[in-house]
Tab-separated table of C-alpha atoms in Angstrom:
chain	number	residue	atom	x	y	z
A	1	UNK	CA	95.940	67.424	48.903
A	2	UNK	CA	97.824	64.482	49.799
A	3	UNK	CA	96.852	64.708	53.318
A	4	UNK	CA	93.909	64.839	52.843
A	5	UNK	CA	93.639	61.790	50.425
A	6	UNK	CA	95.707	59.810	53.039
A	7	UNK	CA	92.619	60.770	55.206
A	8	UNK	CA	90.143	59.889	53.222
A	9	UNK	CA	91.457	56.232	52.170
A	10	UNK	CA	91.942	55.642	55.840
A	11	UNK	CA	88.469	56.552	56.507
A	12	UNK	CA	87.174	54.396	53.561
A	13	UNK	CA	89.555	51.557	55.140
A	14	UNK	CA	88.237	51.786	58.598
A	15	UNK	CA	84.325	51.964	56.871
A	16	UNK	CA	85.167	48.506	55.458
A	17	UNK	CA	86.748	46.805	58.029
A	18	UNK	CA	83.298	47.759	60.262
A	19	UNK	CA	81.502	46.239	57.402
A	20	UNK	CA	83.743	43.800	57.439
A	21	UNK	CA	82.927	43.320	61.411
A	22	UNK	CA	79.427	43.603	60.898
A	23	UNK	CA	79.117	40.662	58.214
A	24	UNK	CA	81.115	38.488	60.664
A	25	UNK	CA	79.247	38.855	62.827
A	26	UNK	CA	75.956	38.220	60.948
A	27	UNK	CA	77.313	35.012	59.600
A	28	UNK	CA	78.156	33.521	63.401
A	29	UNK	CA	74.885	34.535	64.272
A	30	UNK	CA	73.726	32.744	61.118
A	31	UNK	CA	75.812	30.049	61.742
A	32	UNK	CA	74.519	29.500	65.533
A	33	UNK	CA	70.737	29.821	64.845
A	34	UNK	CA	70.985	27.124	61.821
A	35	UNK	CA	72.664	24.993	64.760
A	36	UNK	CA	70.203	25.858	67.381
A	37	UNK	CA	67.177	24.988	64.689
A	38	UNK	CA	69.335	21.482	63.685
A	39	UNK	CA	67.426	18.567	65.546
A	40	UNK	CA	69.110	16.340	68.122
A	41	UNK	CA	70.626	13.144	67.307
A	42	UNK	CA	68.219	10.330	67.197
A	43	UNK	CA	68.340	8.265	70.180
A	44	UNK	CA	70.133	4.870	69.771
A	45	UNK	CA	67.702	2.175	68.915
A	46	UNK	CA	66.368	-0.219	71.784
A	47	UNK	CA	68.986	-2.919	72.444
A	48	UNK	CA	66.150	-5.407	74.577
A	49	UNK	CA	68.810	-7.966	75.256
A	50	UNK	CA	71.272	-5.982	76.963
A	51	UNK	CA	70.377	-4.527	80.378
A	52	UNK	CA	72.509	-2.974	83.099
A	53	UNK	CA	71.968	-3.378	87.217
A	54	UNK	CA	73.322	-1.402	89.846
A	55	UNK	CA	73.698	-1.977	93.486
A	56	UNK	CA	72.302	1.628	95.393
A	57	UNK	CA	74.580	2.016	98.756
A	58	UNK	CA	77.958	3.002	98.166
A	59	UNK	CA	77.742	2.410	94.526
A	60	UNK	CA	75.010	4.827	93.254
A	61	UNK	CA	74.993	6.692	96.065
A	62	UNK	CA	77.607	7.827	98.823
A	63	UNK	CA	76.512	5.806	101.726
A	64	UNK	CA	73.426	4.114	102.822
A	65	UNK	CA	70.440	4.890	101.312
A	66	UNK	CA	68.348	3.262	104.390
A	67	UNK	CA	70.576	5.330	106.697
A	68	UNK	CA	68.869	8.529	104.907
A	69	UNK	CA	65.631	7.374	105.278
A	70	UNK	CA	66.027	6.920	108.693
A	71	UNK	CA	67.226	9.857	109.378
A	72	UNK	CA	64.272	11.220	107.724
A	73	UNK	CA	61.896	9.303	109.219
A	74	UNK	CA	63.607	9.985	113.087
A	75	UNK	CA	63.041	13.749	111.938
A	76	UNK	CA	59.547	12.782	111.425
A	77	UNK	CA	59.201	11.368	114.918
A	78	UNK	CA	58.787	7.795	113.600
A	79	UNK	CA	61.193	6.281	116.118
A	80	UNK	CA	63.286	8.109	118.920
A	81	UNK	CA	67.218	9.302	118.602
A	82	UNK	CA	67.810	6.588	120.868
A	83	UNK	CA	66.092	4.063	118.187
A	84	UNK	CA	68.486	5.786	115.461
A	85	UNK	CA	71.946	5.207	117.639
A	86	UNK	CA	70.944	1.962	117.748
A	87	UNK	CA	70.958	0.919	114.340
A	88	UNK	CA	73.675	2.874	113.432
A	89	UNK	CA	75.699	0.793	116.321
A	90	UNK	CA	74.571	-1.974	114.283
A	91	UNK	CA	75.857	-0.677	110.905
A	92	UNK	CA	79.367	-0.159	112.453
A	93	UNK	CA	78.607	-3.653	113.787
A	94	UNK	CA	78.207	-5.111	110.333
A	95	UNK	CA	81.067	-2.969	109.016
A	96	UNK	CA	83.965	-4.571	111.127
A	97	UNK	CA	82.915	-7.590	112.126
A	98	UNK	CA	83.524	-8.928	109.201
A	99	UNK	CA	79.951	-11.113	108.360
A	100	UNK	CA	76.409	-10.678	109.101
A	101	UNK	CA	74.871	-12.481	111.948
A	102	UNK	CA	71.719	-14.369	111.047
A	103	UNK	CA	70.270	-14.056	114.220
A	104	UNK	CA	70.854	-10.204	114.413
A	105	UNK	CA	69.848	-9.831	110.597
A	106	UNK	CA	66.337	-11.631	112.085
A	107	UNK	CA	66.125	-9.494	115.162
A	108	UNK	CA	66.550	-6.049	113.823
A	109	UNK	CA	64.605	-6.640	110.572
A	110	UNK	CA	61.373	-7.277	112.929
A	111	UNK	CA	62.063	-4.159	114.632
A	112	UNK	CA	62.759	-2.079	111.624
A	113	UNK	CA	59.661	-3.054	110.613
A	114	UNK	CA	57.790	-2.291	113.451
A	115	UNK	CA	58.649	1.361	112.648
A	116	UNK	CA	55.997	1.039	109.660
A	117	UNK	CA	53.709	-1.112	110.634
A	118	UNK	CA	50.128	0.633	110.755
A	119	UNK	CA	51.178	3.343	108.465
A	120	UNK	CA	50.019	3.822	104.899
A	121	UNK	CA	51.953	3.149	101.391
A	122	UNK	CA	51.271	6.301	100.072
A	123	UNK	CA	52.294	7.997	103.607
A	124	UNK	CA	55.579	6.260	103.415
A	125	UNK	CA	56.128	6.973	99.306
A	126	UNK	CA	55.408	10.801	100.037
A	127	UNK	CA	57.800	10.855	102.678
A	128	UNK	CA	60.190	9.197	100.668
A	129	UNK	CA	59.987	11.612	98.439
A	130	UNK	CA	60.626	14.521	101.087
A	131	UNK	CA	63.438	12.331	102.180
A	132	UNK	CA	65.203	12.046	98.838
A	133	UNK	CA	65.241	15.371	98.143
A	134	UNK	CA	65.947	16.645	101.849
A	135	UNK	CA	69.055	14.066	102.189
A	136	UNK	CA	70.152	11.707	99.232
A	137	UNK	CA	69.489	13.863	96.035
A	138	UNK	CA	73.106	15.278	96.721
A	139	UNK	CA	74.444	12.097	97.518
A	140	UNK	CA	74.638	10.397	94.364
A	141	UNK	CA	77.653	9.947	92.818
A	142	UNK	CA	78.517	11.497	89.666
A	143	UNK	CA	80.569	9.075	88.237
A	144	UNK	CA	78.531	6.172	88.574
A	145	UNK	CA	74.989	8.055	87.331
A	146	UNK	CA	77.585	8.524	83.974
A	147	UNK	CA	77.429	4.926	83.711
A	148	UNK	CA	74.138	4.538	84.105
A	149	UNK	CA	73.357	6.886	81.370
A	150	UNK	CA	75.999	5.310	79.035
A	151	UNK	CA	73.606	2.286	79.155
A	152	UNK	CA	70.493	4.344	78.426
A	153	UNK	CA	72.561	6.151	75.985
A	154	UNK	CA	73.549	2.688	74.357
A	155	UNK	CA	69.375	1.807	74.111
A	156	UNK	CA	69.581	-0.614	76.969
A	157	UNK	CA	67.640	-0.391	80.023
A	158	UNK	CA	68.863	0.269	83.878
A	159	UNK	CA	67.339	-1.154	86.845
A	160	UNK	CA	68.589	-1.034	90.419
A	161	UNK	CA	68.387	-3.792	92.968
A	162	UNK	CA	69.106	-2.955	96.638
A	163	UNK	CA	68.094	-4.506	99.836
A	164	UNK	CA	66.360	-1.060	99.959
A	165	UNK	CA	62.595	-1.400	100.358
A	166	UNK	CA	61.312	-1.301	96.976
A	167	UNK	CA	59.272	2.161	97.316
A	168	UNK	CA	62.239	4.165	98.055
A	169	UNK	CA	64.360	2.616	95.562
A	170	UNK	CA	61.607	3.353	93.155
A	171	UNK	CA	61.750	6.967	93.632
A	172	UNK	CA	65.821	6.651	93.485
A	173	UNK	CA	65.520	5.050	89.700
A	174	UNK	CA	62.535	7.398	88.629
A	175	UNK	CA	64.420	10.539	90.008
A	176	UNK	CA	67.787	9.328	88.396
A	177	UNK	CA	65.605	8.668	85.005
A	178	UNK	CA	65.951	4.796	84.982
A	179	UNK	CA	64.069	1.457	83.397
A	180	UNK	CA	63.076	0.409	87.395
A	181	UNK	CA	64.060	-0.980	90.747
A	182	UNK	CA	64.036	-4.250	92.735
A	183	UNK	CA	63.904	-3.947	96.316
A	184	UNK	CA	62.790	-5.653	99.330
A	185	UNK	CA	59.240	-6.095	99.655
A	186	UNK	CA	57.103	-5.171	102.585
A	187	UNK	CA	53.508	-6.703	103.122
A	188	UNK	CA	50.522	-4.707	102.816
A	189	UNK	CA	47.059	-5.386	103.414
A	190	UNK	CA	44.998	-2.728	101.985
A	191	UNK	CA	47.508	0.050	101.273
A	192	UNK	CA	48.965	-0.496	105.128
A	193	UNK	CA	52.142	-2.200	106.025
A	194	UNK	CA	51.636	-5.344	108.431
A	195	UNK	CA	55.339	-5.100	109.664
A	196	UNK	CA	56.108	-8.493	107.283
A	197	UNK	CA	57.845	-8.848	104.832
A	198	UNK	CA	57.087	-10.610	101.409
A	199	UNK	CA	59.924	-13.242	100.832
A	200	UNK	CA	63.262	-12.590	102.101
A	201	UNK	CA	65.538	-9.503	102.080
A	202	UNK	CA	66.286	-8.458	98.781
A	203	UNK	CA	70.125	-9.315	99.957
A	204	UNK	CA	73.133	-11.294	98.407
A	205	UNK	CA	72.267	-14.378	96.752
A	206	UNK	CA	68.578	-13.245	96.392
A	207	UNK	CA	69.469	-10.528	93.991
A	208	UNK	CA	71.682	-12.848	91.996
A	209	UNK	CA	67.716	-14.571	91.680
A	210	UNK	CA	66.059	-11.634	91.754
A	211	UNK	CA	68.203	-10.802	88.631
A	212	UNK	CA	67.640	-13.979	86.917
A	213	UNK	CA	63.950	-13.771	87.059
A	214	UNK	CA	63.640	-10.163	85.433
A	215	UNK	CA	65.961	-11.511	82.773
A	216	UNK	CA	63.473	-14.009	82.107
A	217	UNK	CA	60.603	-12.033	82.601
A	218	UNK	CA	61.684	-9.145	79.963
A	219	UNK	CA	64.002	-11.606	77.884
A	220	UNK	CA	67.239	-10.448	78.334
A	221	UNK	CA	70.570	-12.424	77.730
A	222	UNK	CA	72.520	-12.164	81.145
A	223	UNK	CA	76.376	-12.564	78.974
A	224	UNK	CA	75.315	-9.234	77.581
A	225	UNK	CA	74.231	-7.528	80.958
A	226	UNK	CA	76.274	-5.942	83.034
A	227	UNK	CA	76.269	-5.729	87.083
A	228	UNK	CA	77.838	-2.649	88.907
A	229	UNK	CA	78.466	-2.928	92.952
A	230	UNK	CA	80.622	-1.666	95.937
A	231	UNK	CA	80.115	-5.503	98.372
A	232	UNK	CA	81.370	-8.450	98.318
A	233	UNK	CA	77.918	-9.606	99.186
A	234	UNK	CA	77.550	-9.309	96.338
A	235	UNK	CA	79.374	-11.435	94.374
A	236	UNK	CA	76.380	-13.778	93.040
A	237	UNK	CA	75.019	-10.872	91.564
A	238	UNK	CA	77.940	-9.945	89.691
A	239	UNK	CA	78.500	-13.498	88.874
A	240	UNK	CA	75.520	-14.337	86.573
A	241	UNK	CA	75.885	-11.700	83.669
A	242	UNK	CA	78.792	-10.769	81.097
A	243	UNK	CA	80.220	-7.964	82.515
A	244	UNK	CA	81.387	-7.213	86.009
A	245	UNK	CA	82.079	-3.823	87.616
A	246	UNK	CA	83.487	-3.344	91.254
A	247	UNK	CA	82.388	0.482	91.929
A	248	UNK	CA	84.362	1.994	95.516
A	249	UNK	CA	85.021	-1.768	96.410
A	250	UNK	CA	85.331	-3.153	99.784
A	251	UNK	CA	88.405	-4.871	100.480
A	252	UNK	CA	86.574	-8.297	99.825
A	253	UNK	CA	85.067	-7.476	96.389
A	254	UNK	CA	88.292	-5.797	95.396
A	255	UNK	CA	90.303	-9.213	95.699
A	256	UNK	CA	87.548	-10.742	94.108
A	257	UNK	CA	87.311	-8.346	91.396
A	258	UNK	CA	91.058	-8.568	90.819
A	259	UNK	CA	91.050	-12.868	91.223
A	260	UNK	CA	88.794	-12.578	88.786
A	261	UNK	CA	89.522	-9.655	85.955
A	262	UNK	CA	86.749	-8.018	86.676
A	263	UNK	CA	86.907	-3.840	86.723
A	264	UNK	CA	87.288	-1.663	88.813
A	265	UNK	CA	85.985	1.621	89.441
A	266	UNK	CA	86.469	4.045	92.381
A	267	UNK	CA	84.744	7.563	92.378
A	268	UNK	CA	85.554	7.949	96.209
A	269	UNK	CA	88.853	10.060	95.342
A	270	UNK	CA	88.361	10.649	92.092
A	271	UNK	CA	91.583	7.962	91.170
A	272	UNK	CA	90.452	5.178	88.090
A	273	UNK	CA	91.878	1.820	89.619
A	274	UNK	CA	91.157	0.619	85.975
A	275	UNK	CA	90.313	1.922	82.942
A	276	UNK	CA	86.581	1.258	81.765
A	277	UNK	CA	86.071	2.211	77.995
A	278	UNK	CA	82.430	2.199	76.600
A	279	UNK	CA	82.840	-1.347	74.466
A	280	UNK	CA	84.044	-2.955	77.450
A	281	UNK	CA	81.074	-1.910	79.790
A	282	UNK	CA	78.177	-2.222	77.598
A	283	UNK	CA	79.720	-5.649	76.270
A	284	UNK	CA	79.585	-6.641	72.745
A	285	UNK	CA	76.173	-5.801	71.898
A	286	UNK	CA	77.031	-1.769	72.329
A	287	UNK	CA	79.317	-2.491	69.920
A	288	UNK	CA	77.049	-4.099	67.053
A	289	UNK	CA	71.905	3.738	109.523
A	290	UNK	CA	68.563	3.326	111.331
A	291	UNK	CA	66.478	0.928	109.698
A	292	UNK	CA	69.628	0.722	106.960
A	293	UNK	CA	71.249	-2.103	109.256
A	294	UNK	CA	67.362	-3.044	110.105
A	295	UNK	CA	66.568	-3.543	106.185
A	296	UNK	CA	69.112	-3.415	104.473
A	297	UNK	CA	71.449	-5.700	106.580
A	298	UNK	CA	74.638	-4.864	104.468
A	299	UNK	CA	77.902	-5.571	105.629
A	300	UNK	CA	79.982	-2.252	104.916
């Protein structure tokens, strides 16, 4: 009889502990759904002083974004391989040679945009498009777009502003889910490019303007902004808001950055040269190439 009663309690034991199992297992699946049906956190409220602006080539994204669209448009049969060497000679030109020439700045912006004129807005835009899927979606760089949507996060609005022409960097910030873009400017005249541009290059000191007007325009207070780039070119951008940010630095901007106290940031192998925490990048009020050197003219 014993035996048998040692049987039976372990079979009443083993009953319960499947029970047991079973409620568990009810109650985490209980526990999940009342966390799936909880509602997301309210975004932060709109901070409409406080803006951010990154540079595009080599700061948002690994190389030139002209270079890309180049490439794309040589694919496309809208200049000849031979065309494309050429302005990548040029890049490598700008690279080591330590400052821009005026003269070839002049020269190679005509021909770049040569390459467009006659063709439509919206025939360049949908290319762009093709293009930015095709060659730059993969480019971006991680760390930096994490920036970018710490500033969104924060309720503050993210433009870029590249020498870029403005329709492709218009697709970059709508792709990447930002505020908008300021870029250089090609003339149209009835949806068709002329081959002129409107003003000058969007380039060095004329984003440091370029800034200062959209500040104005949308009423923003540049000591609570904050400016993110790779150049010393630019250095007057950087120069008119609060908050500074050398992202993969050239040598120049990296002295500059350190002369100065400025940060530094550089995703290029994966090392922090400084330490950014979120109070010190969204400033005080988070806390309360082919026609790349022909446009874009950046000394890398």
């Amino acid at each position: 009889m014993s035996v048998w009663r040692s049987k039976d309690k372990s079979q009443e034991l083993e009953r319960l502990a499947e029970l047991a199992g079973e409620a568990s297992a009810e109650a985490a699946m209980a526990t999940a759904s009342a966390e799936a049906l909880e509602p997301p956190a309210p975004p932060a409220p709109p901070d409409l002083t406080a803006a951010a602006f990154f540079d595009v080539d080599n700061t948002m994204m690994m190389g030139a974004s002209i270079f890309y669209f180049a490439r794309g448009l040589a694919a496309r049969k809208f200049f000849t391989s031979a065309d494309l060497a050429g302005f990548v000679w040029q890049q490598v030109k700008f690279r080591l040679g330590g400052r821009e020439n005026k003269e070839d700045i002049k020269t190679h912006r005509e021909r770049a945009l040569s390459f467009v004129a006659g063709r439509t807005v919206q025939e360049l835009t949908d290319i762009s498009e093709e293009i930015y899927d095709e060659l730059m979606a993969d480019k971006i760089w991680s760390g930096t777009r994490a920036l970018a949507q710490m500033h969104l996060d924060a309720g503050q609005r993210v433009w870029l502003v590249t020498a870029t022409p403005i329709e492709l960097a218009a697709i970059i910030s709508r792709r990447l889910g930002l505020t908008g873009a300021l870029g250089t400017v090609a003339e149209t005249k009835d949806g068709v490019y002329t081959g002129r541009l409107v003003g000058d290059l969007l380039h060095g000191r004329a984003k440091a303007h370029a800034v200062r007007a959209l500040a104005s325009r949308e009423g923003l207070n540049l000591k609570r902004c904050t400016a993110y780039s790779d150049s010393q070119n630019d250095v007057p951008m950087l120069s008119v808001v609060g908050t500074a940010v050398a992202v993969n630095p050239d040598g120049g901007l990296r002295d500059v950055a350190r002369a100065r106290g400025w940060e530094i940031r550089d995703f290029r192998t994966g090392r922090k040269a400084a330490k950014i925490g979120v109070p010190s990048v969204l400033g005080v009020g988070a806390v309360a190439g082919a026609v790349a050197a022909g446009m874009a003219y950046r000394r890398r």
